[in-house]
PDB file of C-alpha atoms in Angstrom:
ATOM      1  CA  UNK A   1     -17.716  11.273 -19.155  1.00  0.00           C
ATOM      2  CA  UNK A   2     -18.662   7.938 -17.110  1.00  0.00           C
ATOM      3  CA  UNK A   3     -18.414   5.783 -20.660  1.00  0.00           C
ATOM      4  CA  UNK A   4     -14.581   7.236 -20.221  1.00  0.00           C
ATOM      5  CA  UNK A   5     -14.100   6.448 -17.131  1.00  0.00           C
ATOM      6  CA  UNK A   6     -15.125   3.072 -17.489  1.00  0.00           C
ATOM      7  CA  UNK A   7     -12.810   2.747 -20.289  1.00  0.00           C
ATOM      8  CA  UNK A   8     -10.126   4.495 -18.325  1.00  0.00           C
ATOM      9  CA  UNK A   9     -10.719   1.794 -15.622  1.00  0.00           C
ATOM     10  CA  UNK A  10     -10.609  -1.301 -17.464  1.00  0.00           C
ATOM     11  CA  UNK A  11      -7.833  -0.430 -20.507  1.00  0.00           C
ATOM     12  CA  UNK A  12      -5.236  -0.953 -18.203  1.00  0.00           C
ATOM     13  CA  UNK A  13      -5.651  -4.427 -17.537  1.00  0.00           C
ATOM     14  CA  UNK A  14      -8.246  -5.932 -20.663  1.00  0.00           C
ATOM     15  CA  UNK A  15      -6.459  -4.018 -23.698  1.00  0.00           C
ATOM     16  CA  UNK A  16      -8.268  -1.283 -25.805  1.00  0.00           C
ATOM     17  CA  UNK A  17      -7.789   1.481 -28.390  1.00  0.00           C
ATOM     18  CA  UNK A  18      -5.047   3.918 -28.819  1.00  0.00           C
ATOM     19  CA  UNK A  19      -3.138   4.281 -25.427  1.00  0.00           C
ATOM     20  CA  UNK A  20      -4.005   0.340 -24.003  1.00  0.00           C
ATOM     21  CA  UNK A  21      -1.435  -1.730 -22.770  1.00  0.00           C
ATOM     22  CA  UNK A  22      -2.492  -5.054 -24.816  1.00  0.00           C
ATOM     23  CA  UNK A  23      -0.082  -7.434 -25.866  1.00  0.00           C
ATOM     24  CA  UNK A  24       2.651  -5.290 -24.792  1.00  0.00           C
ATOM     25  CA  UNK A  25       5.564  -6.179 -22.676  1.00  0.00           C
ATOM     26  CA  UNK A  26       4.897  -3.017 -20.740  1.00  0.00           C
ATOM     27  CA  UNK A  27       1.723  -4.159 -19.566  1.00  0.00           C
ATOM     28  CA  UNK A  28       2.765  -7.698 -18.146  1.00  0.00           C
ATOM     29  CA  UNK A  29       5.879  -5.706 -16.516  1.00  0.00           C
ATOM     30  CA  UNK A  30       3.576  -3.912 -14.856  1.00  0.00           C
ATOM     31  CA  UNK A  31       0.980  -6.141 -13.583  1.00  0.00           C
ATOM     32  CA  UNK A  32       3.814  -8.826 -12.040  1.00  0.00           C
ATOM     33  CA  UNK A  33       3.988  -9.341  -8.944  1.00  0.00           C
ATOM     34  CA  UNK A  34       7.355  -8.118  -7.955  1.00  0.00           C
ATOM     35  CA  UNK A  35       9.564  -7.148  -4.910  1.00  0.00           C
ATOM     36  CA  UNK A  36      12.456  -4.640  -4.637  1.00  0.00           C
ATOM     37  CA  UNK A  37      14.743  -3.419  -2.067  1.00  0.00           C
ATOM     38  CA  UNK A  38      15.769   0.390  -1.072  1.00  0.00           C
ATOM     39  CA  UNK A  39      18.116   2.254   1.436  1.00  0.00           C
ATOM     40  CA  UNK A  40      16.351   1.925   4.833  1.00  0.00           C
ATOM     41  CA  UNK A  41      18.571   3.804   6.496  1.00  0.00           C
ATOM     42  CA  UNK A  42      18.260   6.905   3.886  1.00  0.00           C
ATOM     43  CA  UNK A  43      14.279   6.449   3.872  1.00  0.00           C
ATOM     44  CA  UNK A  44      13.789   5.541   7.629  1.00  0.00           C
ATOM     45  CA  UNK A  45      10.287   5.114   7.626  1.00  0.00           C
ATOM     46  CA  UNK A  46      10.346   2.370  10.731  1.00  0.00           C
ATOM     47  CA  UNK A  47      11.995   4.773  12.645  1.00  0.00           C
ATOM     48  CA  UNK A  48       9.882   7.488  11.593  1.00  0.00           C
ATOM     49  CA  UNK A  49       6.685   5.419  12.848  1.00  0.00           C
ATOM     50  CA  UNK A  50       8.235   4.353  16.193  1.00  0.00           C
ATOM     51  CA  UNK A  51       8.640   7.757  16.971  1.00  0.00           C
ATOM     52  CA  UNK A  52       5.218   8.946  15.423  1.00  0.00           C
ATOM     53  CA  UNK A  53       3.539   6.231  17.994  1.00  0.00           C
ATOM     54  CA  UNK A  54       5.471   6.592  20.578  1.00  0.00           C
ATOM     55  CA  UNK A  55       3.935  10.543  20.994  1.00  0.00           C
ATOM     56  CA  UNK A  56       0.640   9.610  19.443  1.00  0.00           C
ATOM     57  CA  UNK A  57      -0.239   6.053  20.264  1.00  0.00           C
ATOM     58  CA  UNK A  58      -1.183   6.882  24.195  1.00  0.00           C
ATOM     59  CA  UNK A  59      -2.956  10.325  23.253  1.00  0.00           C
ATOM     60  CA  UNK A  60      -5.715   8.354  20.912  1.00  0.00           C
ATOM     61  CA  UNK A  61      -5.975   5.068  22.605  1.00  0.00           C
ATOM     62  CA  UNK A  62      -3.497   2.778  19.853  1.00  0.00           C
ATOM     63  CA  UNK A  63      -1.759   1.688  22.744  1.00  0.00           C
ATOM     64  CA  UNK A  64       2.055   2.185  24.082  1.00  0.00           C
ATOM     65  CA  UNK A  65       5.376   0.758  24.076  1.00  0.00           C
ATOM     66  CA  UNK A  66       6.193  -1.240  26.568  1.00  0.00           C
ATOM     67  CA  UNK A  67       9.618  -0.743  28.827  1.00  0.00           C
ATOM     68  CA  UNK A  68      11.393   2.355  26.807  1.00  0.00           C
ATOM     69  CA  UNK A  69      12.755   0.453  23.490  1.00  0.00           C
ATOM     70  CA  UNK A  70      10.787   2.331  20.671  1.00  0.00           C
ATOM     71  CA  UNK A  71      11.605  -1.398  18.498  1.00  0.00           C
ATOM     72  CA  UNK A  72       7.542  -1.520  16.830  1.00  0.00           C
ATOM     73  CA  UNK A  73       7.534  -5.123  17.271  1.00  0.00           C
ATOM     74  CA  UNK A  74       7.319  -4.166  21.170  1.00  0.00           C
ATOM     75  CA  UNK A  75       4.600  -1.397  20.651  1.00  0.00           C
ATOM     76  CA  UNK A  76       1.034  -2.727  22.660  1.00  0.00           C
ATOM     77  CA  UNK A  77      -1.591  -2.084  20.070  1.00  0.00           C
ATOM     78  CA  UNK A  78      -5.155  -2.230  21.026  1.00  0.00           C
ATOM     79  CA  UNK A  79      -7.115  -5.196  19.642  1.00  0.00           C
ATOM     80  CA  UNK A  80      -9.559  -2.981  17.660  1.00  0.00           C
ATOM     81  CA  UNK A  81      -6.333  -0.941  15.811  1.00  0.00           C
ATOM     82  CA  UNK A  82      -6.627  -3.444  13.276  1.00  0.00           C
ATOM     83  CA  UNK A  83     -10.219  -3.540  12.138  1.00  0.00           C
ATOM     84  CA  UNK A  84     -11.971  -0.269  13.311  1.00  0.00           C
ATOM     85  CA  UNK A  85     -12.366   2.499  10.658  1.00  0.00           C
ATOM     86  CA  UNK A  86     -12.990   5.233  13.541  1.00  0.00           C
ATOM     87  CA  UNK A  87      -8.960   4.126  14.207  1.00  0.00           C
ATOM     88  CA  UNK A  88      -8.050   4.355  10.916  1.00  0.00           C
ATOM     89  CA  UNK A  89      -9.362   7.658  10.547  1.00  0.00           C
ATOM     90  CA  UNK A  90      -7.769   8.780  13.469  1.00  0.00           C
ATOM     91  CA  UNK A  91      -4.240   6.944  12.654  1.00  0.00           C
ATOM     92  CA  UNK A  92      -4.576   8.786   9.371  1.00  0.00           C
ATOM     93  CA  UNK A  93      -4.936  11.904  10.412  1.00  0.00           C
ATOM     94  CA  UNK A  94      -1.890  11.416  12.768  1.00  0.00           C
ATOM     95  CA  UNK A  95       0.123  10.393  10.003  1.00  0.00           C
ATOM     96  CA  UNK A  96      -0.888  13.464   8.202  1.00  0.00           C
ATOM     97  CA  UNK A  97       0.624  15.476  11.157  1.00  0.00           C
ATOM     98  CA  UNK A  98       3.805  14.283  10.654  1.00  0.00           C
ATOM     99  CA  UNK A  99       5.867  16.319   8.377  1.00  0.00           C
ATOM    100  CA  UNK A 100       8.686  14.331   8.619  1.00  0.00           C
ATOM    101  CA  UNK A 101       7.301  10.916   7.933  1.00  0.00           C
ATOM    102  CA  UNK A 102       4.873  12.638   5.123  1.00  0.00           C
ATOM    103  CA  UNK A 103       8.961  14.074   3.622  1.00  0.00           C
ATOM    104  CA  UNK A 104      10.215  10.712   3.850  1.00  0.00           C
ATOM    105  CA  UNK A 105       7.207   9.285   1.936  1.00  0.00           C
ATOM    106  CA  UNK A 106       7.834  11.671  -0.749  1.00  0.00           C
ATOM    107  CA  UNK A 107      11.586  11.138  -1.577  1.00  0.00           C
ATOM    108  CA  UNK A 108      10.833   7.670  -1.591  1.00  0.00           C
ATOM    109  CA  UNK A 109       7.931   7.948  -4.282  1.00  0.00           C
ATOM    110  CA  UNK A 110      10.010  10.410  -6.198  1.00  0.00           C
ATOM    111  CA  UNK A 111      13.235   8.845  -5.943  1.00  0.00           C
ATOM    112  CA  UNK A 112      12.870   4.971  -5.635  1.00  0.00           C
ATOM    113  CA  UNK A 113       8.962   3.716  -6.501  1.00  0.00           C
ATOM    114  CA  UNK A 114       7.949   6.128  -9.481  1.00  0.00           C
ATOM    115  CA  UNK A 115      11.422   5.509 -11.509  1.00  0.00           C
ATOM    116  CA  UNK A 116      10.937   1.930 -10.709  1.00  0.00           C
ATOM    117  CA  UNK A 117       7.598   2.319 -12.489  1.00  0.00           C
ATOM    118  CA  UNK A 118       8.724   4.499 -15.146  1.00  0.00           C
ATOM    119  CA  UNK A 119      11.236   1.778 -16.192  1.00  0.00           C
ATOM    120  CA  UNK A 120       8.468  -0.280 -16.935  1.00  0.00           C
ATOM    121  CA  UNK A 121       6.230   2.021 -19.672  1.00  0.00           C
ATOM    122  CA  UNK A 122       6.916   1.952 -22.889  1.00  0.00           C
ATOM    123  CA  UNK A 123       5.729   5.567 -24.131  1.00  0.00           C
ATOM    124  CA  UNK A 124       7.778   8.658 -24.841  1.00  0.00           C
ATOM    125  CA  UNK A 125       7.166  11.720 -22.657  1.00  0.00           C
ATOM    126  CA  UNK A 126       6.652  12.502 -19.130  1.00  0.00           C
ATOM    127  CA  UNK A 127       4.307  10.310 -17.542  1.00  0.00           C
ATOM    128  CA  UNK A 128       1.880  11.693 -14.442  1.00  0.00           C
ATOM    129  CA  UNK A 129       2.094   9.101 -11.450  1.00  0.00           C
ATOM    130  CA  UNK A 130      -1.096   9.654  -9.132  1.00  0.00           C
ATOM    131  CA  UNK A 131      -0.078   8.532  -5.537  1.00  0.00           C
ATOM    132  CA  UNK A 132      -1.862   7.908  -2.447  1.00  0.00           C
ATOM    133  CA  UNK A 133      -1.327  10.721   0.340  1.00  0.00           C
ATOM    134  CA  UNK A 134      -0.731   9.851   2.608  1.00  0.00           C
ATOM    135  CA  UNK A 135       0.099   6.030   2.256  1.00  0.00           C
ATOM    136  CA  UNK A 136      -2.000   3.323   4.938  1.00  0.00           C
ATOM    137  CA  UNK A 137       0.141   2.583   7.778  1.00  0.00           C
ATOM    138  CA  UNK A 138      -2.050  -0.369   9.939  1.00  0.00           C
ATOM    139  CA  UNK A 139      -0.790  -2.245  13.127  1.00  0.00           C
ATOM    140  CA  UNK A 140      -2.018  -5.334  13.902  1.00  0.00           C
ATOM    141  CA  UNK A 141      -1.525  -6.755  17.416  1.00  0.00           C
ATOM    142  CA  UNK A 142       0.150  -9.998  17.955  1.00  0.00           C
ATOM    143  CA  UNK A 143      -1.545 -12.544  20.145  1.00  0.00           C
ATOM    144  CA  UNK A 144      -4.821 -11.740  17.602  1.00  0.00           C
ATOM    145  CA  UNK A 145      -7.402 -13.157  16.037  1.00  0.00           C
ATOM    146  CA  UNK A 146      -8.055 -10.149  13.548  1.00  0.00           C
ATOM    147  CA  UNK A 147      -6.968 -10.228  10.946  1.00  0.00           C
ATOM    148  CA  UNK A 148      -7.657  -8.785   6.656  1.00  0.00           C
ATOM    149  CA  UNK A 149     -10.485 -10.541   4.685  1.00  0.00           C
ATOM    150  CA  UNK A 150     -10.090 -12.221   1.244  1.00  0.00           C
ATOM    151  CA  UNK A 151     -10.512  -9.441  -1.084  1.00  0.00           C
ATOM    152  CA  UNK A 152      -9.399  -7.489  -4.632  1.00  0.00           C
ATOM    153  CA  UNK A 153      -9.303  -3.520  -4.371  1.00  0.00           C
ATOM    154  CA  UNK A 154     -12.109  -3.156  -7.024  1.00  0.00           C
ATOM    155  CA  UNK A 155     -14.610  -3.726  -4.641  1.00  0.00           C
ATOM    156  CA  UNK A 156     -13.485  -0.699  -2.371  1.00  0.00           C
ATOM    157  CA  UNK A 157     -13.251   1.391  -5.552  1.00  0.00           C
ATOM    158  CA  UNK A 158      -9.655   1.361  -7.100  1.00  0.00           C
ATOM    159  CA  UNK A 159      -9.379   1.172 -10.735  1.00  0.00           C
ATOM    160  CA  UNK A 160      -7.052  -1.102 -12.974  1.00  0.00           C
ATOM    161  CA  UNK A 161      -4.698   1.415 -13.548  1.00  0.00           C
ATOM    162  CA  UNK A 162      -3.295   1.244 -10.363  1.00  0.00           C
ATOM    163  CA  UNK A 163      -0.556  -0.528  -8.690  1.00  0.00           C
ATOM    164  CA  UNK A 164      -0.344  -1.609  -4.929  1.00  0.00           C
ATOM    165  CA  UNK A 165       2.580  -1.189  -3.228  1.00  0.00           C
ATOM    166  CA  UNK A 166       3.040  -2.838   0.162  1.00  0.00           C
ATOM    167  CA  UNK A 167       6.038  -3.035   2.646  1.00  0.00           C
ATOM    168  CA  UNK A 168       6.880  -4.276   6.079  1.00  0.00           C
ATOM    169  CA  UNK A 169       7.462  -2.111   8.939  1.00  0.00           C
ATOM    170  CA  UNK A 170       8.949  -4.611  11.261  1.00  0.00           C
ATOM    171  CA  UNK A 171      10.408  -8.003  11.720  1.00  0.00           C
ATOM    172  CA  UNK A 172       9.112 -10.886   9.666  1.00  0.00           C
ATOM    173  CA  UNK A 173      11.330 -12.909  11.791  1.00  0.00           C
ATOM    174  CA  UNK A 174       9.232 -12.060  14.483  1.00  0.00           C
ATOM    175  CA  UNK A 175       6.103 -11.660  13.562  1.00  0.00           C
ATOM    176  CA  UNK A 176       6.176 -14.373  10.534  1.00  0.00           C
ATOM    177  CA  UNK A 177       2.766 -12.730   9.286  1.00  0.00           C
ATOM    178  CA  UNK A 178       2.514 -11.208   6.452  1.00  0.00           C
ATOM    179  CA  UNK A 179       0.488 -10.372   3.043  1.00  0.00           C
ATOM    180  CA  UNK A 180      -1.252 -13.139   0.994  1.00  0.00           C
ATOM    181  CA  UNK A 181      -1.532 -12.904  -2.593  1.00  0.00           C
ATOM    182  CA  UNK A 182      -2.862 -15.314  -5.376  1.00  0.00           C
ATOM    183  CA  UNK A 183      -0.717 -15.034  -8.383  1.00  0.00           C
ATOM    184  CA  UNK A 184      -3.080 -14.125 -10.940  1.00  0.00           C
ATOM    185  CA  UNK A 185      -7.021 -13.573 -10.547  1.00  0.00           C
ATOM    186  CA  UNK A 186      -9.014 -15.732  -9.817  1.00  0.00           C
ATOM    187  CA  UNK A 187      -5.920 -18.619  -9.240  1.00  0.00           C
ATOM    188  CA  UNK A 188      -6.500 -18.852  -5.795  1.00  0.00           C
ATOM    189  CA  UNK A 189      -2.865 -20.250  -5.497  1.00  0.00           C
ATOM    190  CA  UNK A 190      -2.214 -17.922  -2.404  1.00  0.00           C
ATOM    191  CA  UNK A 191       1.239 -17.717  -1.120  1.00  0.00           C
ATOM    192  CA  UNK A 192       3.186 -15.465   1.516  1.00  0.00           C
ATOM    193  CA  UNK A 193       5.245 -12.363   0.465  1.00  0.00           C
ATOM    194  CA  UNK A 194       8.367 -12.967   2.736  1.00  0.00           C
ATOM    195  CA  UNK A 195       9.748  -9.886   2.803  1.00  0.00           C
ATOM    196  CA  UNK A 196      11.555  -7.357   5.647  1.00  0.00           C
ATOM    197  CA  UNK A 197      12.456  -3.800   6.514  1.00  0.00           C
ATOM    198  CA  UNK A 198      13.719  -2.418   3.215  1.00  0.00           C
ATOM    199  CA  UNK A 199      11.884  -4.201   0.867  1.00  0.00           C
ATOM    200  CA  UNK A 200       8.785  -3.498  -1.248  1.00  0.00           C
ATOM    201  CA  UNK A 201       6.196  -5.652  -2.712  1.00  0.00           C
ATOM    202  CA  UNK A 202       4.398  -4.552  -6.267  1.00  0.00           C
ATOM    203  CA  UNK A 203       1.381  -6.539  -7.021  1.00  0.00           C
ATOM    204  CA  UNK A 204      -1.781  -5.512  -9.169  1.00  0.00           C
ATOM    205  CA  UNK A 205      -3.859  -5.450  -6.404  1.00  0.00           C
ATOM    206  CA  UNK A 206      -6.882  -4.055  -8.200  1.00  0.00           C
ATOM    207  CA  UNK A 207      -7.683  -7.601  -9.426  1.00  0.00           C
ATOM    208  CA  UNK A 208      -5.239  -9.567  -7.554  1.00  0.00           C
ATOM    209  CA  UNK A 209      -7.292 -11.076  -4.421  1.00  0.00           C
ATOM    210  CA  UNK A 210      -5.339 -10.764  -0.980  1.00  0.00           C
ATOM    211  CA  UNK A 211      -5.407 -11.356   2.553  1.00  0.00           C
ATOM    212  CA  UNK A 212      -3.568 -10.961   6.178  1.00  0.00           C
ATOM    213  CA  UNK A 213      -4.245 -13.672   8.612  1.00  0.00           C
ATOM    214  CA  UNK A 214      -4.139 -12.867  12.281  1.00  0.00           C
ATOM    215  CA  UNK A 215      -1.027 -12.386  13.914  1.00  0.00           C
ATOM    216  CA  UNK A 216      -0.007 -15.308  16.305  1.00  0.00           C
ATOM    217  CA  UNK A 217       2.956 -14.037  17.719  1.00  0.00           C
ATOM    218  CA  UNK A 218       3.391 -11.972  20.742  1.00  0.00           C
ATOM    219  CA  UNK A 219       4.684  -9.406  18.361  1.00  0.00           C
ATOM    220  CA  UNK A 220       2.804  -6.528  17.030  1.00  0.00           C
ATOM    221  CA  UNK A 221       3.284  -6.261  12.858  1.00  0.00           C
ATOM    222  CA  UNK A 222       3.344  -3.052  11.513  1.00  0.00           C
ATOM    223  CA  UNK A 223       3.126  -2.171   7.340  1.00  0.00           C
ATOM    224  CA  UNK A 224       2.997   0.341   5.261  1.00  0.00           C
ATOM    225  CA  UNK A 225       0.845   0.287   2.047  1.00  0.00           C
ATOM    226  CA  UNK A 226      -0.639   2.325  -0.964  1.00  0.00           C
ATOM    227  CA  UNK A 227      -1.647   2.470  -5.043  1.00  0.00           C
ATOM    228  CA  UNK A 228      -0.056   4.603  -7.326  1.00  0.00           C
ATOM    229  CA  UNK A 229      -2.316   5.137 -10.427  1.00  0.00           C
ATOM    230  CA  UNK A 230      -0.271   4.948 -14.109  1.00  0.00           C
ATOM    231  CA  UNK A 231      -0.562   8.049 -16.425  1.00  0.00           C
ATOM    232  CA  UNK A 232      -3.491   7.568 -19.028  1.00  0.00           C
ATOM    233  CA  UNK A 233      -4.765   4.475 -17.256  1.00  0.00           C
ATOM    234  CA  UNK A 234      -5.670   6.351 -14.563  1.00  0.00           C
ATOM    235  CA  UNK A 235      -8.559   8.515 -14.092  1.00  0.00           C
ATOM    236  CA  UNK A 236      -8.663  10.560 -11.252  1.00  0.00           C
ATOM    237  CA  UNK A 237     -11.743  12.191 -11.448  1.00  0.00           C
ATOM    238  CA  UNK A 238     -13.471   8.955 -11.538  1.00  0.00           C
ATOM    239  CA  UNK A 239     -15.765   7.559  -8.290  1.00  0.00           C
ATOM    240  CA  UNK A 240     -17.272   4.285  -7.917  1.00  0.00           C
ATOM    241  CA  UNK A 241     -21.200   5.007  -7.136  1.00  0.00           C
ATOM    242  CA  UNK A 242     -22.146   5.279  -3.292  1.00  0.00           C
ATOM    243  CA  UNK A 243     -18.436   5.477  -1.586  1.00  0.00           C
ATOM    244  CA  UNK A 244     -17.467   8.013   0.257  1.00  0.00           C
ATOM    245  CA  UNK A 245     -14.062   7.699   0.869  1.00  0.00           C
ATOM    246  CA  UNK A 246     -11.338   8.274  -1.612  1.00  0.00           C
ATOM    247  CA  UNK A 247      -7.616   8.369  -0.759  1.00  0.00           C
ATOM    248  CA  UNK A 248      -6.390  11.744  -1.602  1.00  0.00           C
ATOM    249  CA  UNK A 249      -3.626  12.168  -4.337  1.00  0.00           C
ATOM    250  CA  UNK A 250      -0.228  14.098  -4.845  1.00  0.00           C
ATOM    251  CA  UNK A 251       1.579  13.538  -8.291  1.00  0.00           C
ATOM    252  CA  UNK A 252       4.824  12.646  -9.512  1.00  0.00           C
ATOM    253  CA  UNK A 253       5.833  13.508 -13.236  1.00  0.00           C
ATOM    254  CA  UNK A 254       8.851  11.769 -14.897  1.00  0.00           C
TER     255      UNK A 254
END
């Protein structure tokens, strides 16, 4: 079982027998870096988090909005919202008490990000999509210094059949911080994804290195991110050796 799993892990990206991806135009579809737009007004997710923070964000010390606009850029997030786990943890579990956010999550894996990935794969059939649930949401204060080390997701134990997904919460305008990604591994030619409300970037994060500097405006950035694992380059009963922490799963079959 762990000689699978290690195949399972590294197929997706390296090639292999049978079900691999190599030399196939699926697999470089899938491991561009791409962004796409959706309805923000049909998956209001912004609005879903203004409203999630405005009742939550005071009760477990993220911080408040100031004056009574519920815009996020305006929301007063603590210094250690950013980089504390404990905060995490409790943001998650917040998030996870939402059933409304949680719905609009859903329709927008079902309806907009798994077709967009189905489009991609080559193979007849219905294809199982393994999604995080609930996705990150992380706030980072403006006026900062904290901000998201140079890294690739293997480290924290994602596998190469996954995809990252990441989208912006508020204003670039504004904020004008934002995710750093090289365009290949090991390139190190880093560059900015400019994107806004409404849009969503696709990057193979896995091996892809990345990185948020801190926020220098007076504006706090909020952004939304998760991995969606890809049929039989996924194993989901797979666990890298001494971590504890896995991001939970619902799946989407097209």
């Amino acid at each position: 079982m762990k000689g699978a799993a290690i195949l399972s892990r590294s197929r997706f990206w390296e090639g292999g027998s049978g079900t691999s991806f190599k030399g196939s135009a699926a697999q470089e579809r899938l491991r561009q870096e791409e962004v796409f737009s959706f309805d923000s007004s049909r998956y209001d997710l912004r609005g879903l988090a203004a409203r999630l923070l405005a009742e939550a964000g005071p009760m477990v010390g993220f911080g408040c909005f100031v004056g009574s606009s519920l815009s996020l850029e305006r929301f007063r997030a603590e210094e250690r919202t950013f980089s504390s786990f404990a905060y995490e943890k409790a943001w998650r579990r917040c998030v996870l008490g939402c059933p409304s956010f949680l719905a609009c999550y859903d329709r927008l894996l079902e309806e907009v990000i798994c077709p967009r990935l189905r489009e991609k794969l080559e193979e007849a059939g219905p294809v199982t999509f393994y999604c995080q649930h609930p996705p990150t949401v992380r706030l980072q204060p403006g006026r900062s210094r904290r901000s998201r080390m140079l890294h690739a997701d293997e480290r924290y134990g994602h596998q190469a059949g996954e995809i990252n997904f990441w989208m912006p919460l508020t204003d670039y305008k504004l904020t004008r911080t934002t995710l750093w990604i090289e365009s290949s591994p090991g390139e190190g030619d880093f560059h900015p994804i400019e994107v806004h409300p409404g849009d969503v970037a696709m990057f193979h994060g896995t091996l892809v290195r990345h990185f948020v500097p801190p926020n220098r405006s007076e504006h706090t950035r909020v952004s939304m991110d998760f991995r969606i694992g890809v049929g039989q380059h996924f194993d989901p009963d797979w666990r890298m050796l001494g971590l504890q922490h896995y991001h939970p799963r619902r799946t989407v079959v097209l």
